XYZ file of C-alpha atoms in Angstrom:
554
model
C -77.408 59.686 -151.095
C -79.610 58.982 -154.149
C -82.927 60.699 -154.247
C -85.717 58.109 -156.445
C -87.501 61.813 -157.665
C -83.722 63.192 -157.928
C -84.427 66.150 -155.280
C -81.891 67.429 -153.352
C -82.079 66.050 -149.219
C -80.379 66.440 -146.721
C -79.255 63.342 -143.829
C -79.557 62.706 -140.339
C -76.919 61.371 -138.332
C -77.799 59.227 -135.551
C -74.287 57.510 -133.147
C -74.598 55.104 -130.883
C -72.250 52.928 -128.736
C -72.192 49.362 -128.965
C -72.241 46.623 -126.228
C -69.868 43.666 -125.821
C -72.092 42.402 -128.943
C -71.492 45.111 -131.308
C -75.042 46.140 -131.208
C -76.420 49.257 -130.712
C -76.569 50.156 -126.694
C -76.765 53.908 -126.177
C -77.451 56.929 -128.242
C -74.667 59.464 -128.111
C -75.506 63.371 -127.889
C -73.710 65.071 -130.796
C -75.278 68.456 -130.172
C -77.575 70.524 -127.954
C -78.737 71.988 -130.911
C -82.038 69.903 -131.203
C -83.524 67.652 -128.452
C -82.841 64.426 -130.608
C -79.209 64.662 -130.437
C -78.389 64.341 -133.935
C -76.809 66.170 -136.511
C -78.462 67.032 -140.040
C -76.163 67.822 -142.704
C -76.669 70.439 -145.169
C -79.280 69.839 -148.210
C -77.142 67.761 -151.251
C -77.711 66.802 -154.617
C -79.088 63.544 -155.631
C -75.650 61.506 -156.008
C -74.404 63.621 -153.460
C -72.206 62.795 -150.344
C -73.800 63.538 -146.871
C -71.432 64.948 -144.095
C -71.581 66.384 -140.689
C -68.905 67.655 -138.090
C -68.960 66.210 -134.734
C -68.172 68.740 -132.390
C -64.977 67.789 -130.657
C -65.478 66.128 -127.166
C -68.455 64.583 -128.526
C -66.851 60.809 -129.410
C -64.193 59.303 -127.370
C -61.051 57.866 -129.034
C -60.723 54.089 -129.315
C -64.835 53.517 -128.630
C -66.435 51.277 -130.813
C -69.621 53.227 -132.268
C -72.098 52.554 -134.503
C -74.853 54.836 -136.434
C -77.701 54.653 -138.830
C -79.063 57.701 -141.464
C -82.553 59.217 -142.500
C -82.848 61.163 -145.534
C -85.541 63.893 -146.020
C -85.970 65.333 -149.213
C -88.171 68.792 -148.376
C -91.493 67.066 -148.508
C -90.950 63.595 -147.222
C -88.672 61.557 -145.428
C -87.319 58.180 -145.523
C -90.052 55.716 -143.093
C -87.300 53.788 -142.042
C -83.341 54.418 -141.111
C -80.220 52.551 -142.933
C -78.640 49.628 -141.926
C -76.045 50.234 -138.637
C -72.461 51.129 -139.816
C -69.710 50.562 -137.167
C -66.829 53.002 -136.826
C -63.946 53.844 -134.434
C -61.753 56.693 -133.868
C -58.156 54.634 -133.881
C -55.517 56.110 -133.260
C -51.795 55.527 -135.600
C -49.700 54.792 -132.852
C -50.467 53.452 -129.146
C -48.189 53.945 -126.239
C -48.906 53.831 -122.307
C -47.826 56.558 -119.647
C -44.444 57.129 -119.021
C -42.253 54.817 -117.531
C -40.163 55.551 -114.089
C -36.762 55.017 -115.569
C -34.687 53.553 -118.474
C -31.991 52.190 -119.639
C -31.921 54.178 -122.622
C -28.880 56.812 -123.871
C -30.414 58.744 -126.544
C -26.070 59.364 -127.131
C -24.711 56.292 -127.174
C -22.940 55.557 -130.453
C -21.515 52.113 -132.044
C -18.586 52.126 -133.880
C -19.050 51.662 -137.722
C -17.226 50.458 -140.436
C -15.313 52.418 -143.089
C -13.811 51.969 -145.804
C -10.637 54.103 -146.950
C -11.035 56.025 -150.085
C -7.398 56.835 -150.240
C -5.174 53.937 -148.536
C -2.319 54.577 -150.574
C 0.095 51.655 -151.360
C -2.015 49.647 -149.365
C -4.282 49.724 -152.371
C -2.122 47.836 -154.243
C -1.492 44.773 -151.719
C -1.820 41.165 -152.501
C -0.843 37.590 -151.947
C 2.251 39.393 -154.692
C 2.237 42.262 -152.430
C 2.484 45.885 -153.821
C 5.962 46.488 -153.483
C 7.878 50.126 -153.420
C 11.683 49.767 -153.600
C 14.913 51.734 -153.219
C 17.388 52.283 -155.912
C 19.630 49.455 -156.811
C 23.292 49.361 -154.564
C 26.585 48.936 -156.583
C 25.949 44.938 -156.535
C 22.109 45.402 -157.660
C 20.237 45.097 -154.428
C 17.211 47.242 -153.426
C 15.497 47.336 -150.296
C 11.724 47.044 -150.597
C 8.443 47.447 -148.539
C 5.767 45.008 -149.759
C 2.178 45.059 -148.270
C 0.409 42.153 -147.910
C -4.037 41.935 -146.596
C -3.974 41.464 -142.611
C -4.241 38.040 -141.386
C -7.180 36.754 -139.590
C -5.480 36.908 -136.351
C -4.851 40.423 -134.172
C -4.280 43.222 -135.288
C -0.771 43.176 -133.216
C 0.826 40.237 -131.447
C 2.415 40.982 -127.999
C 4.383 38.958 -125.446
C 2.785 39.514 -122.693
C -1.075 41.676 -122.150
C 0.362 43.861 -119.732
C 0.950 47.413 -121.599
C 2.450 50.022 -120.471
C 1.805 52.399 -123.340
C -2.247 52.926 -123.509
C -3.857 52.458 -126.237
C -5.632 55.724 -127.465
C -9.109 53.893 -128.554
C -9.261 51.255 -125.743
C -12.291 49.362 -128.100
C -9.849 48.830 -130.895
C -8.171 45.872 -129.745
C -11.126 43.917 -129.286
C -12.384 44.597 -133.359
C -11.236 42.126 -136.018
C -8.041 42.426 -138.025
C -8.883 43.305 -142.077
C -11.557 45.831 -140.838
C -11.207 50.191 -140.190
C -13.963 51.473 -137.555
C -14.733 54.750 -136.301
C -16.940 56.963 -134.144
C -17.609 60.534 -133.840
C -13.965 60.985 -132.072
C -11.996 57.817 -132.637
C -10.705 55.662 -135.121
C -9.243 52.584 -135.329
C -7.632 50.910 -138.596
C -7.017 47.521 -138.453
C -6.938 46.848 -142.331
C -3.034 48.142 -142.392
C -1.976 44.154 -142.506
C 1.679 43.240 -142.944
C 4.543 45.209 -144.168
C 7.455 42.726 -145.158
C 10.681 44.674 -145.855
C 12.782 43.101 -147.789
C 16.243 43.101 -149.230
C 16.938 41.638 -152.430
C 19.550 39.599 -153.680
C 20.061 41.939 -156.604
C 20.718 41.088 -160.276
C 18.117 38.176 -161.265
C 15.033 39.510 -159.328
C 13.620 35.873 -159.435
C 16.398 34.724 -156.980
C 15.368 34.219 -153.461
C 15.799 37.846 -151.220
C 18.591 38.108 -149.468
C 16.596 38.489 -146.274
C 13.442 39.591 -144.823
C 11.529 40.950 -142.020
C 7.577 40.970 -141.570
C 5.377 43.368 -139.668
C 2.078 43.751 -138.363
C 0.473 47.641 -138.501
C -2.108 48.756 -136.445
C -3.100 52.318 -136.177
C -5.154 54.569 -134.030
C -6.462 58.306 -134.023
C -8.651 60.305 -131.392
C -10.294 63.831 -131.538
C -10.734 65.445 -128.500
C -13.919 67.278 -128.378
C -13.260 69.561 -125.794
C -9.729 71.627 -124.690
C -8.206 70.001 -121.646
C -9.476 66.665 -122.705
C -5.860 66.260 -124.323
C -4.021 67.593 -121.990
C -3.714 71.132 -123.319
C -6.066 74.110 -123.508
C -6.123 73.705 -127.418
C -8.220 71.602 -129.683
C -5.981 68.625 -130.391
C -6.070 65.085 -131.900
C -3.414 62.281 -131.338
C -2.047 59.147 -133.265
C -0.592 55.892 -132.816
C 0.678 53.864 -134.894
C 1.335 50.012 -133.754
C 4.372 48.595 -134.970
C 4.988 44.637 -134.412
C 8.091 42.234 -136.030
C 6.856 39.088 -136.428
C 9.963 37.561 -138.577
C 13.533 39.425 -139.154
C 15.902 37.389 -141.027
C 19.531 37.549 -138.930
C 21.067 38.164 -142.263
C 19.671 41.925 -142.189
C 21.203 42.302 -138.498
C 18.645 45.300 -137.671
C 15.564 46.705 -139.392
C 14.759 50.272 -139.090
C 11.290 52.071 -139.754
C 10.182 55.679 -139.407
C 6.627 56.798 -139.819
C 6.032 60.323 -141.180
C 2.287 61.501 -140.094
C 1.571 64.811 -141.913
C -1.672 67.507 -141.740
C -3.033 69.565 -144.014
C -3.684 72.369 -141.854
C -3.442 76.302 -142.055
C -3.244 76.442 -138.059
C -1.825 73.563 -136.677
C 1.233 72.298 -134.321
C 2.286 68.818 -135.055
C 5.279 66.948 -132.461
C 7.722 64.348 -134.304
C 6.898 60.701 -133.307
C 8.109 59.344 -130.485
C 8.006 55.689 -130.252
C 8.153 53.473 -127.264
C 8.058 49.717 -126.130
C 4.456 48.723 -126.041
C 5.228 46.395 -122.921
C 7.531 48.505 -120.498
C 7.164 51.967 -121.993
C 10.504 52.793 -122.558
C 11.707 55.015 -125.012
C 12.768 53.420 -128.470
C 13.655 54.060 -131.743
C 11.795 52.163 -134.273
C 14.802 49.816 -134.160
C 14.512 45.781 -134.048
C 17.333 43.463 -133.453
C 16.197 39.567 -134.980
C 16.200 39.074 -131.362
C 12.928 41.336 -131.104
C 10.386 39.501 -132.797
C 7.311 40.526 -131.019
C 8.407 43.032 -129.129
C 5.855 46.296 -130.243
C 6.923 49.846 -130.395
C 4.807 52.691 -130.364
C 4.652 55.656 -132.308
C 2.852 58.819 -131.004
C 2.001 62.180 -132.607
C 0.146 65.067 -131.446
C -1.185 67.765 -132.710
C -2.472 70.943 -131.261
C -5.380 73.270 -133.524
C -4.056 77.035 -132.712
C -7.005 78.445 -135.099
C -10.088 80.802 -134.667
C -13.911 79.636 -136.597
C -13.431 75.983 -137.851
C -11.177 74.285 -140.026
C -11.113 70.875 -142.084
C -7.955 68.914 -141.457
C -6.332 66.216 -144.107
C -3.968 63.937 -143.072
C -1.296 62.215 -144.645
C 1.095 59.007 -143.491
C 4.847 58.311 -144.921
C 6.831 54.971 -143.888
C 10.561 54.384 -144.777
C 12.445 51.406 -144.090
C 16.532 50.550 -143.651
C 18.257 47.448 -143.145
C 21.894 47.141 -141.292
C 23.493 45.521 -143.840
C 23.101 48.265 -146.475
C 22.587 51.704 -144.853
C 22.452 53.899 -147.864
C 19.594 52.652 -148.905
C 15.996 53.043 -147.943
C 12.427 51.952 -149.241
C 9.428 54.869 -149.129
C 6.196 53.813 -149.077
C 3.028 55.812 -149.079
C 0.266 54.583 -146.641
C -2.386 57.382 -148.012
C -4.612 59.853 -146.868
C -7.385 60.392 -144.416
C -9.155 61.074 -147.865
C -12.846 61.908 -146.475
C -13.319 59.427 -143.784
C -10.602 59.853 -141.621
C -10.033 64.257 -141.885
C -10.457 65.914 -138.410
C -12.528 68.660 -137.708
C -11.444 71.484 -135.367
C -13.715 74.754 -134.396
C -14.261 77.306 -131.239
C -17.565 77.320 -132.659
C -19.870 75.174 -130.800
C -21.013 76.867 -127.813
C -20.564 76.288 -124.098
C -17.283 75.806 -121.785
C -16.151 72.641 -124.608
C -14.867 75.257 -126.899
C -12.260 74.492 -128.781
C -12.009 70.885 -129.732
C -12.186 68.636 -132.598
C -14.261 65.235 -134.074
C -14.157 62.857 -136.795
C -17.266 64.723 -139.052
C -17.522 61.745 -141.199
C -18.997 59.650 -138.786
C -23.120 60.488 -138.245
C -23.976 60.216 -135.391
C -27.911 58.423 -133.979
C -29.907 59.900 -131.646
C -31.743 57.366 -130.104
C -35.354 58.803 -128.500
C -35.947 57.538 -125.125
C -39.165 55.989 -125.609
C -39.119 54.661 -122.389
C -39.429 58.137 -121.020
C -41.105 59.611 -123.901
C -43.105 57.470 -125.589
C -45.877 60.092 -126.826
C -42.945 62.010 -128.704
C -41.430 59.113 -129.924
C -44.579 57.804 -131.487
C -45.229 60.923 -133.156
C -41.836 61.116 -134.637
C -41.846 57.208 -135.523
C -45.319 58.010 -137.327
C -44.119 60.987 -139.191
C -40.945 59.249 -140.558
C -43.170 56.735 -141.830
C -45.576 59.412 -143.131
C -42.766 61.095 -145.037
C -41.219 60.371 -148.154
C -37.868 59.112 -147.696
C -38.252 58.243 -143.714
C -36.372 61.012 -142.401
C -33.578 60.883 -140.081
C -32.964 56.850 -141.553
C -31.257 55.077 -144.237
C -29.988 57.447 -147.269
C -32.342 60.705 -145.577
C -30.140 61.378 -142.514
C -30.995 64.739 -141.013
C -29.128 67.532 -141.146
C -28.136 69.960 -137.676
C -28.733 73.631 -138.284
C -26.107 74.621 -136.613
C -24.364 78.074 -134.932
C -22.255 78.363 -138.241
C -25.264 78.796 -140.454
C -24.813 81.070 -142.949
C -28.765 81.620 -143.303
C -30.151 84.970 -142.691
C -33.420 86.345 -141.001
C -35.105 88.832 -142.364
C -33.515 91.322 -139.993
C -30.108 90.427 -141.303
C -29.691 88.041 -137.694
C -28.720 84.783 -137.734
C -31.342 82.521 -138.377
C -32.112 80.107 -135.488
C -34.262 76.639 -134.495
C -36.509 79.852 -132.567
C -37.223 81.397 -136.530
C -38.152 77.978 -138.187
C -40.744 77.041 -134.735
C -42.618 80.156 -135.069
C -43.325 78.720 -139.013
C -44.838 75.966 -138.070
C -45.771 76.244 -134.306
C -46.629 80.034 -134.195
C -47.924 81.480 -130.708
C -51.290 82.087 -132.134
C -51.604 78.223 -133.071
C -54.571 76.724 -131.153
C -53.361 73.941 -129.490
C -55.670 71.012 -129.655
C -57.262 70.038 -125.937
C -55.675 67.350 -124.077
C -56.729 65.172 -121.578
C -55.155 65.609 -117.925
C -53.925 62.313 -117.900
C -51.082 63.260 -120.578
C -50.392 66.957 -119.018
C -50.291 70.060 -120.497
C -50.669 70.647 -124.586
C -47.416 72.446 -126.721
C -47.135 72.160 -130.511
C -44.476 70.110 -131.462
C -43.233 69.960 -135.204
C -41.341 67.339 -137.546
C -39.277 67.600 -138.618
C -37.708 69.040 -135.680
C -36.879 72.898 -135.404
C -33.190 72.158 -135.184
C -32.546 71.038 -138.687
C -32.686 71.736 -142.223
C -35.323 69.359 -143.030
C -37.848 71.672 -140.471
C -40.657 72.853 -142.873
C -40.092 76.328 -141.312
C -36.298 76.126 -142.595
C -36.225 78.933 -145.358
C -34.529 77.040 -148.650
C -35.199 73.793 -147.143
C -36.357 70.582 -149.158
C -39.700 70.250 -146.748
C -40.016 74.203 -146.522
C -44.024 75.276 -145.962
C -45.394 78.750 -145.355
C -47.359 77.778 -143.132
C -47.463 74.996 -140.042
C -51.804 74.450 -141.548
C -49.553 72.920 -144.291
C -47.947 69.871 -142.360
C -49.849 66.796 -140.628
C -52.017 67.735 -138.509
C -52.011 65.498 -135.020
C -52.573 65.383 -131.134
C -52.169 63.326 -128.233
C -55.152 61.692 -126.724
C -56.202 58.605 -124.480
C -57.253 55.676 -126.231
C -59.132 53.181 -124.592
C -56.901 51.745 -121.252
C -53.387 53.795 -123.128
C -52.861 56.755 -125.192
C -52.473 57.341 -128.744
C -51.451 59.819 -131.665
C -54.794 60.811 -133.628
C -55.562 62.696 -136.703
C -56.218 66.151 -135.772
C -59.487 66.796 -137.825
C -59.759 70.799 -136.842
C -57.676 71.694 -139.838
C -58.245 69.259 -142.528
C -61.074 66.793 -141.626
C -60.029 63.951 -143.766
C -56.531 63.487 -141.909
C -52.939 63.514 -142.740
C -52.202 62.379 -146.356
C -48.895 61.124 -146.441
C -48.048 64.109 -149.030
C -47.228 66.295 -145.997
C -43.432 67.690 -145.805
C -43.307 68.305 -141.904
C -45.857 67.715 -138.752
C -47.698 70.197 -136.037
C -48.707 67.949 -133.202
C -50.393 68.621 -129.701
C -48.118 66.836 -127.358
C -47.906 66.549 -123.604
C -44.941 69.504 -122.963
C -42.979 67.288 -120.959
C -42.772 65.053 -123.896
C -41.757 67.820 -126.051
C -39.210 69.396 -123.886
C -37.884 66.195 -122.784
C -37.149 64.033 -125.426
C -34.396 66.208 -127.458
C -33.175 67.976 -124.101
C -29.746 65.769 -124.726
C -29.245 66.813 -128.603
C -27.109 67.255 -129.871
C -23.948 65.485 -127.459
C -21.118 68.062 -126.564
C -18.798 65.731 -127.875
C -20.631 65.454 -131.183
C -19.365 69.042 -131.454
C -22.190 69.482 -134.676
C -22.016 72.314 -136.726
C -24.305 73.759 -139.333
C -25.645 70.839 -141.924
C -23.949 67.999 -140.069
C -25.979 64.953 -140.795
C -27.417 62.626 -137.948
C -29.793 59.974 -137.695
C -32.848 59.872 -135.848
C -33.511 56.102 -133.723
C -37.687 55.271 -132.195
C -36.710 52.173 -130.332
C -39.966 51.422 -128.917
C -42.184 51.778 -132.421
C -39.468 50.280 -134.894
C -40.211 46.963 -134.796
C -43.332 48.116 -136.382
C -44.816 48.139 -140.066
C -46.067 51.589 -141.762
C -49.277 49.554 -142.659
C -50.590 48.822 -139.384
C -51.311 50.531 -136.179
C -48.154 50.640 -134.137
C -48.256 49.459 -130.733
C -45.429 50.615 -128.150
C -43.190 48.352 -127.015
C -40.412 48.962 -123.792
C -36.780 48.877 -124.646
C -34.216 47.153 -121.662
């Protein structure tokens, strides 16, 4: 507001709604305060910038409005008002009511693919092959085991697709040969390839071998994530390891191979492999005739966890090979470790009745908000990840559980709990803001959630606040014929500045309670800093730079 004499003024505010034109139709009361129904904002300096508050209640959310201004300087005022300004309260995010049902499992997990940091000889294999051999026999033979890259084919090659051995991962047959996958409990490695042993003719190592035999490798691991769910009343994981000749030369009469699985484990019971025919079950002994091309054998291995808190468990894989016609000697070959990817995980620490058991921790697991079911929740969560440096819970910013483990301390010396880092942010004497009837009844809900270390009520924590009048401040409110997340103007009037480490929103408790009542998944078996990603299906087909509307996910 300029002033021609340069005196200070103050402004009326005048609102009206528009019709179907955009012209002005009726006046809106902003206050009771006068019998005009305007507000009059405080005197300002020439220069200045005029502002009044609009007592909440006073404008409705997604109305189109527009208002004019009269200045009057002490003495005089202005003989005619400004030119009409429209405005509109819009909301960041749209979404309707809630719908019936959905087809939605905020646990369902897809496999992923990984790639071994520690594959041992399989490192070295190529179209060469990496070969390991024995030492040399009185006439200058070795035997040898020589990797070569899987084929494009499957992973193993059987006579007939009736098994009587089951296969610990039942998706693991149906993934591509050259490629490792895993989830939260099970792995599948189908990048083992070919393992041709061979035995040489000895003397002129260019000479042709004296025979050969060819195998495909498959191999398979599952955690089980609660006792009884192996079999026993101990935390245990299994292996398999899928042995298939496709070539033995007669020359070698028989081929023999044994696999040695080994853990790195203070408190663990491991059984010897026992191997049997893929097709009837019966028991074998990693033995193949040239008559058995095809024919798969099966090696299992279990082991049982016998320990107390939680423990980190490496593993380690061994395979030597004989031939008939030279028993005394044998090729070792080193298939690796687990290295980070493949270690299990085995605790009593997670509680409930699925205590012990173990999981893959490697793999991160998504939980995917039902925005079918709560779509108010899952817009305000979709917002704030897009409000946030780094969208949270996405990408390279997974979140990160706090979990019963947690070494972080209350001021009280108790374990510090989702229950300390609410009352931060959502404290009891936090005026919630009103809510319509239509959405239900108001809570504070906070993002990050309570539950991890990104919470800006977790002490230490990168988003840490003193304060929830720190965070975003938003609510829930109708917006023309749906709903809608607004800027909640009661603590900072100009609205969240996407500078904010965590959000305090007024949502429908339903909404709140609902839409996390399924973290985390007893078989996810997450312990203190475990990292998980956070999936809005029915906002993320939306851009940060516009205003989101809901869509339903089938």
């Amino acid at each position: 507001m300029t002033d021609a004499d340069g005196d200070k003024s103050n402004v009326t505010f005048e609102v009206w709604t528009t019709d179907s034109s955009g012209n002005a139709k009726d006046q809106v009361k902003l206050t009771d305060e006068n019998s005009y129904g305007v507000l009059v904002s405080d005197f300002i300096p020439s220069g200045g910038t005029a502002e009044v508050t609009v007592p909440e209640g006073r404008l409705k959310q997604g109305v189109t409005y527009t208002f004019h201004t009269s200045a009057f300087d002490g003495t005089l005022y202005e003989t005619d008002w400004s030119p009409w300004a429209k405005f509109r309260i819009s909301p960041y995010v749209t979404f309707p009511a809630p719908q019936s049902s959905s087809t939605i499992d905020p646990v369902a997990q897809t496999e992923q693919e990984i790639f071994r940091s520690d594959p041992g000889a399989l490192a070295v294999r190529s179209a060469d092959g990496g070969r390991s051999c024995s030492k040399s026999n009185a006439q200058g033979q070795k035997v040898c085991i020589e990797f070569h890259p899987a084929s494009k084919d499957s992973a193993k090659s059987l006579k007939s697709t009736q098994a009587a051995v089951s296969d610990l991962v039942e998706w693991c047959e149906g993934k591509p040969s050259g490629h490792d996958y895993m989830n939260r409990t099970d792995a599948c490695l189908n990048d083992l390839g070919e393992a041709t042993l061979i035995f040489t003719s000895g003397g002129d190592e260019t000479k042709p071998p004296f025979g050969t035999a060819t195998f495909k490798l498959q191999q398979q691991l599952k955690a089980y994530p609660n006792k009884g769910a192996g079999g026993s009343d101990f935390a245990e994981f299994d292996q398999q390891l899928f042995v298939t000749p496709t070539y033995i030369d007669p020359a070698l009469m028989g081929v023999r191979l044994t696999w040695k699985p080994g853990v790195v484990c203070d408190a663990c019971d491991s059984t010897l492999p026992t191997w049997k025919n893929y097709e009837t079950g019966a028991s074998e002994a990693a033995y193949w005739l040239p008559s058995d091309v095809y024919e798969t054998q099966v090696a299992s291995t279990t082991t049982k966890w016998l320990g107390t808190g939680k423990e980190t468990i490496g593993l380690t894989w061994d395979m030597t090979g004989f031939v008939d016609v030279d028993l005394d000697l044998k090729a070792d070959a080193d298939f690796g470790s687990s290295g980070d990817e493949l270690k299990m995980r085995c605790d009593d620490l997670v509680p409930g009745g699925s205590t012990p058991g173990c999981v893959l921790p490697y793999f991160t697991p998504v939980y995917t908000a039902d925005t079918n079911l709560y779509p108010a929740a899952g817009a305000y969560y979709w917002l704030m990840q897009h409000r946030m440096t780094g969208i949270p819970g996405t990408g390279d910013a997974p979140l990160h559980y706090l979990g019963p483990d947690t070494t972080v301390k209350a001021d009280d010396g108790s374990t510090w709990t989702s229950d300390d880092s609410r009352k931060v942010v959502c404290p009891d004497s936090w005026t919630r803001h009103s809510m319509d009837t239509a959405l239900g009844s108001p809570t504070c809900d906070e993002f990050a959630m309570a539950s991890t270390h990104e919470s800006g009520g977790f002490p230490g924590g990168a988003n840490e606040v003193t304060s929830g009048d720190q965070c975003a401040q938003l609510y829930a409110a109708p917006s023309g014929s749906t709903f809608g997340i607004f800027a909640d103007t009661r603590e900072d009037k100009n609205g969240p500045a996407s500078q904010e480490k965590c959000g305090r929103a007024t949502i429908p408790g339903d909404q709140n309670s609902g839409v996390f009542s399924k973290f985390p998944a007893p078989s996810w078996r997450m312990l203190d800093n475990d990292a998980f990603y956070l999936s809005n299906p029915g906002f993320e087909h939306c851009t940060s730079t516009t205003t989101c509307a809901w869509k339903q996910v089938s």
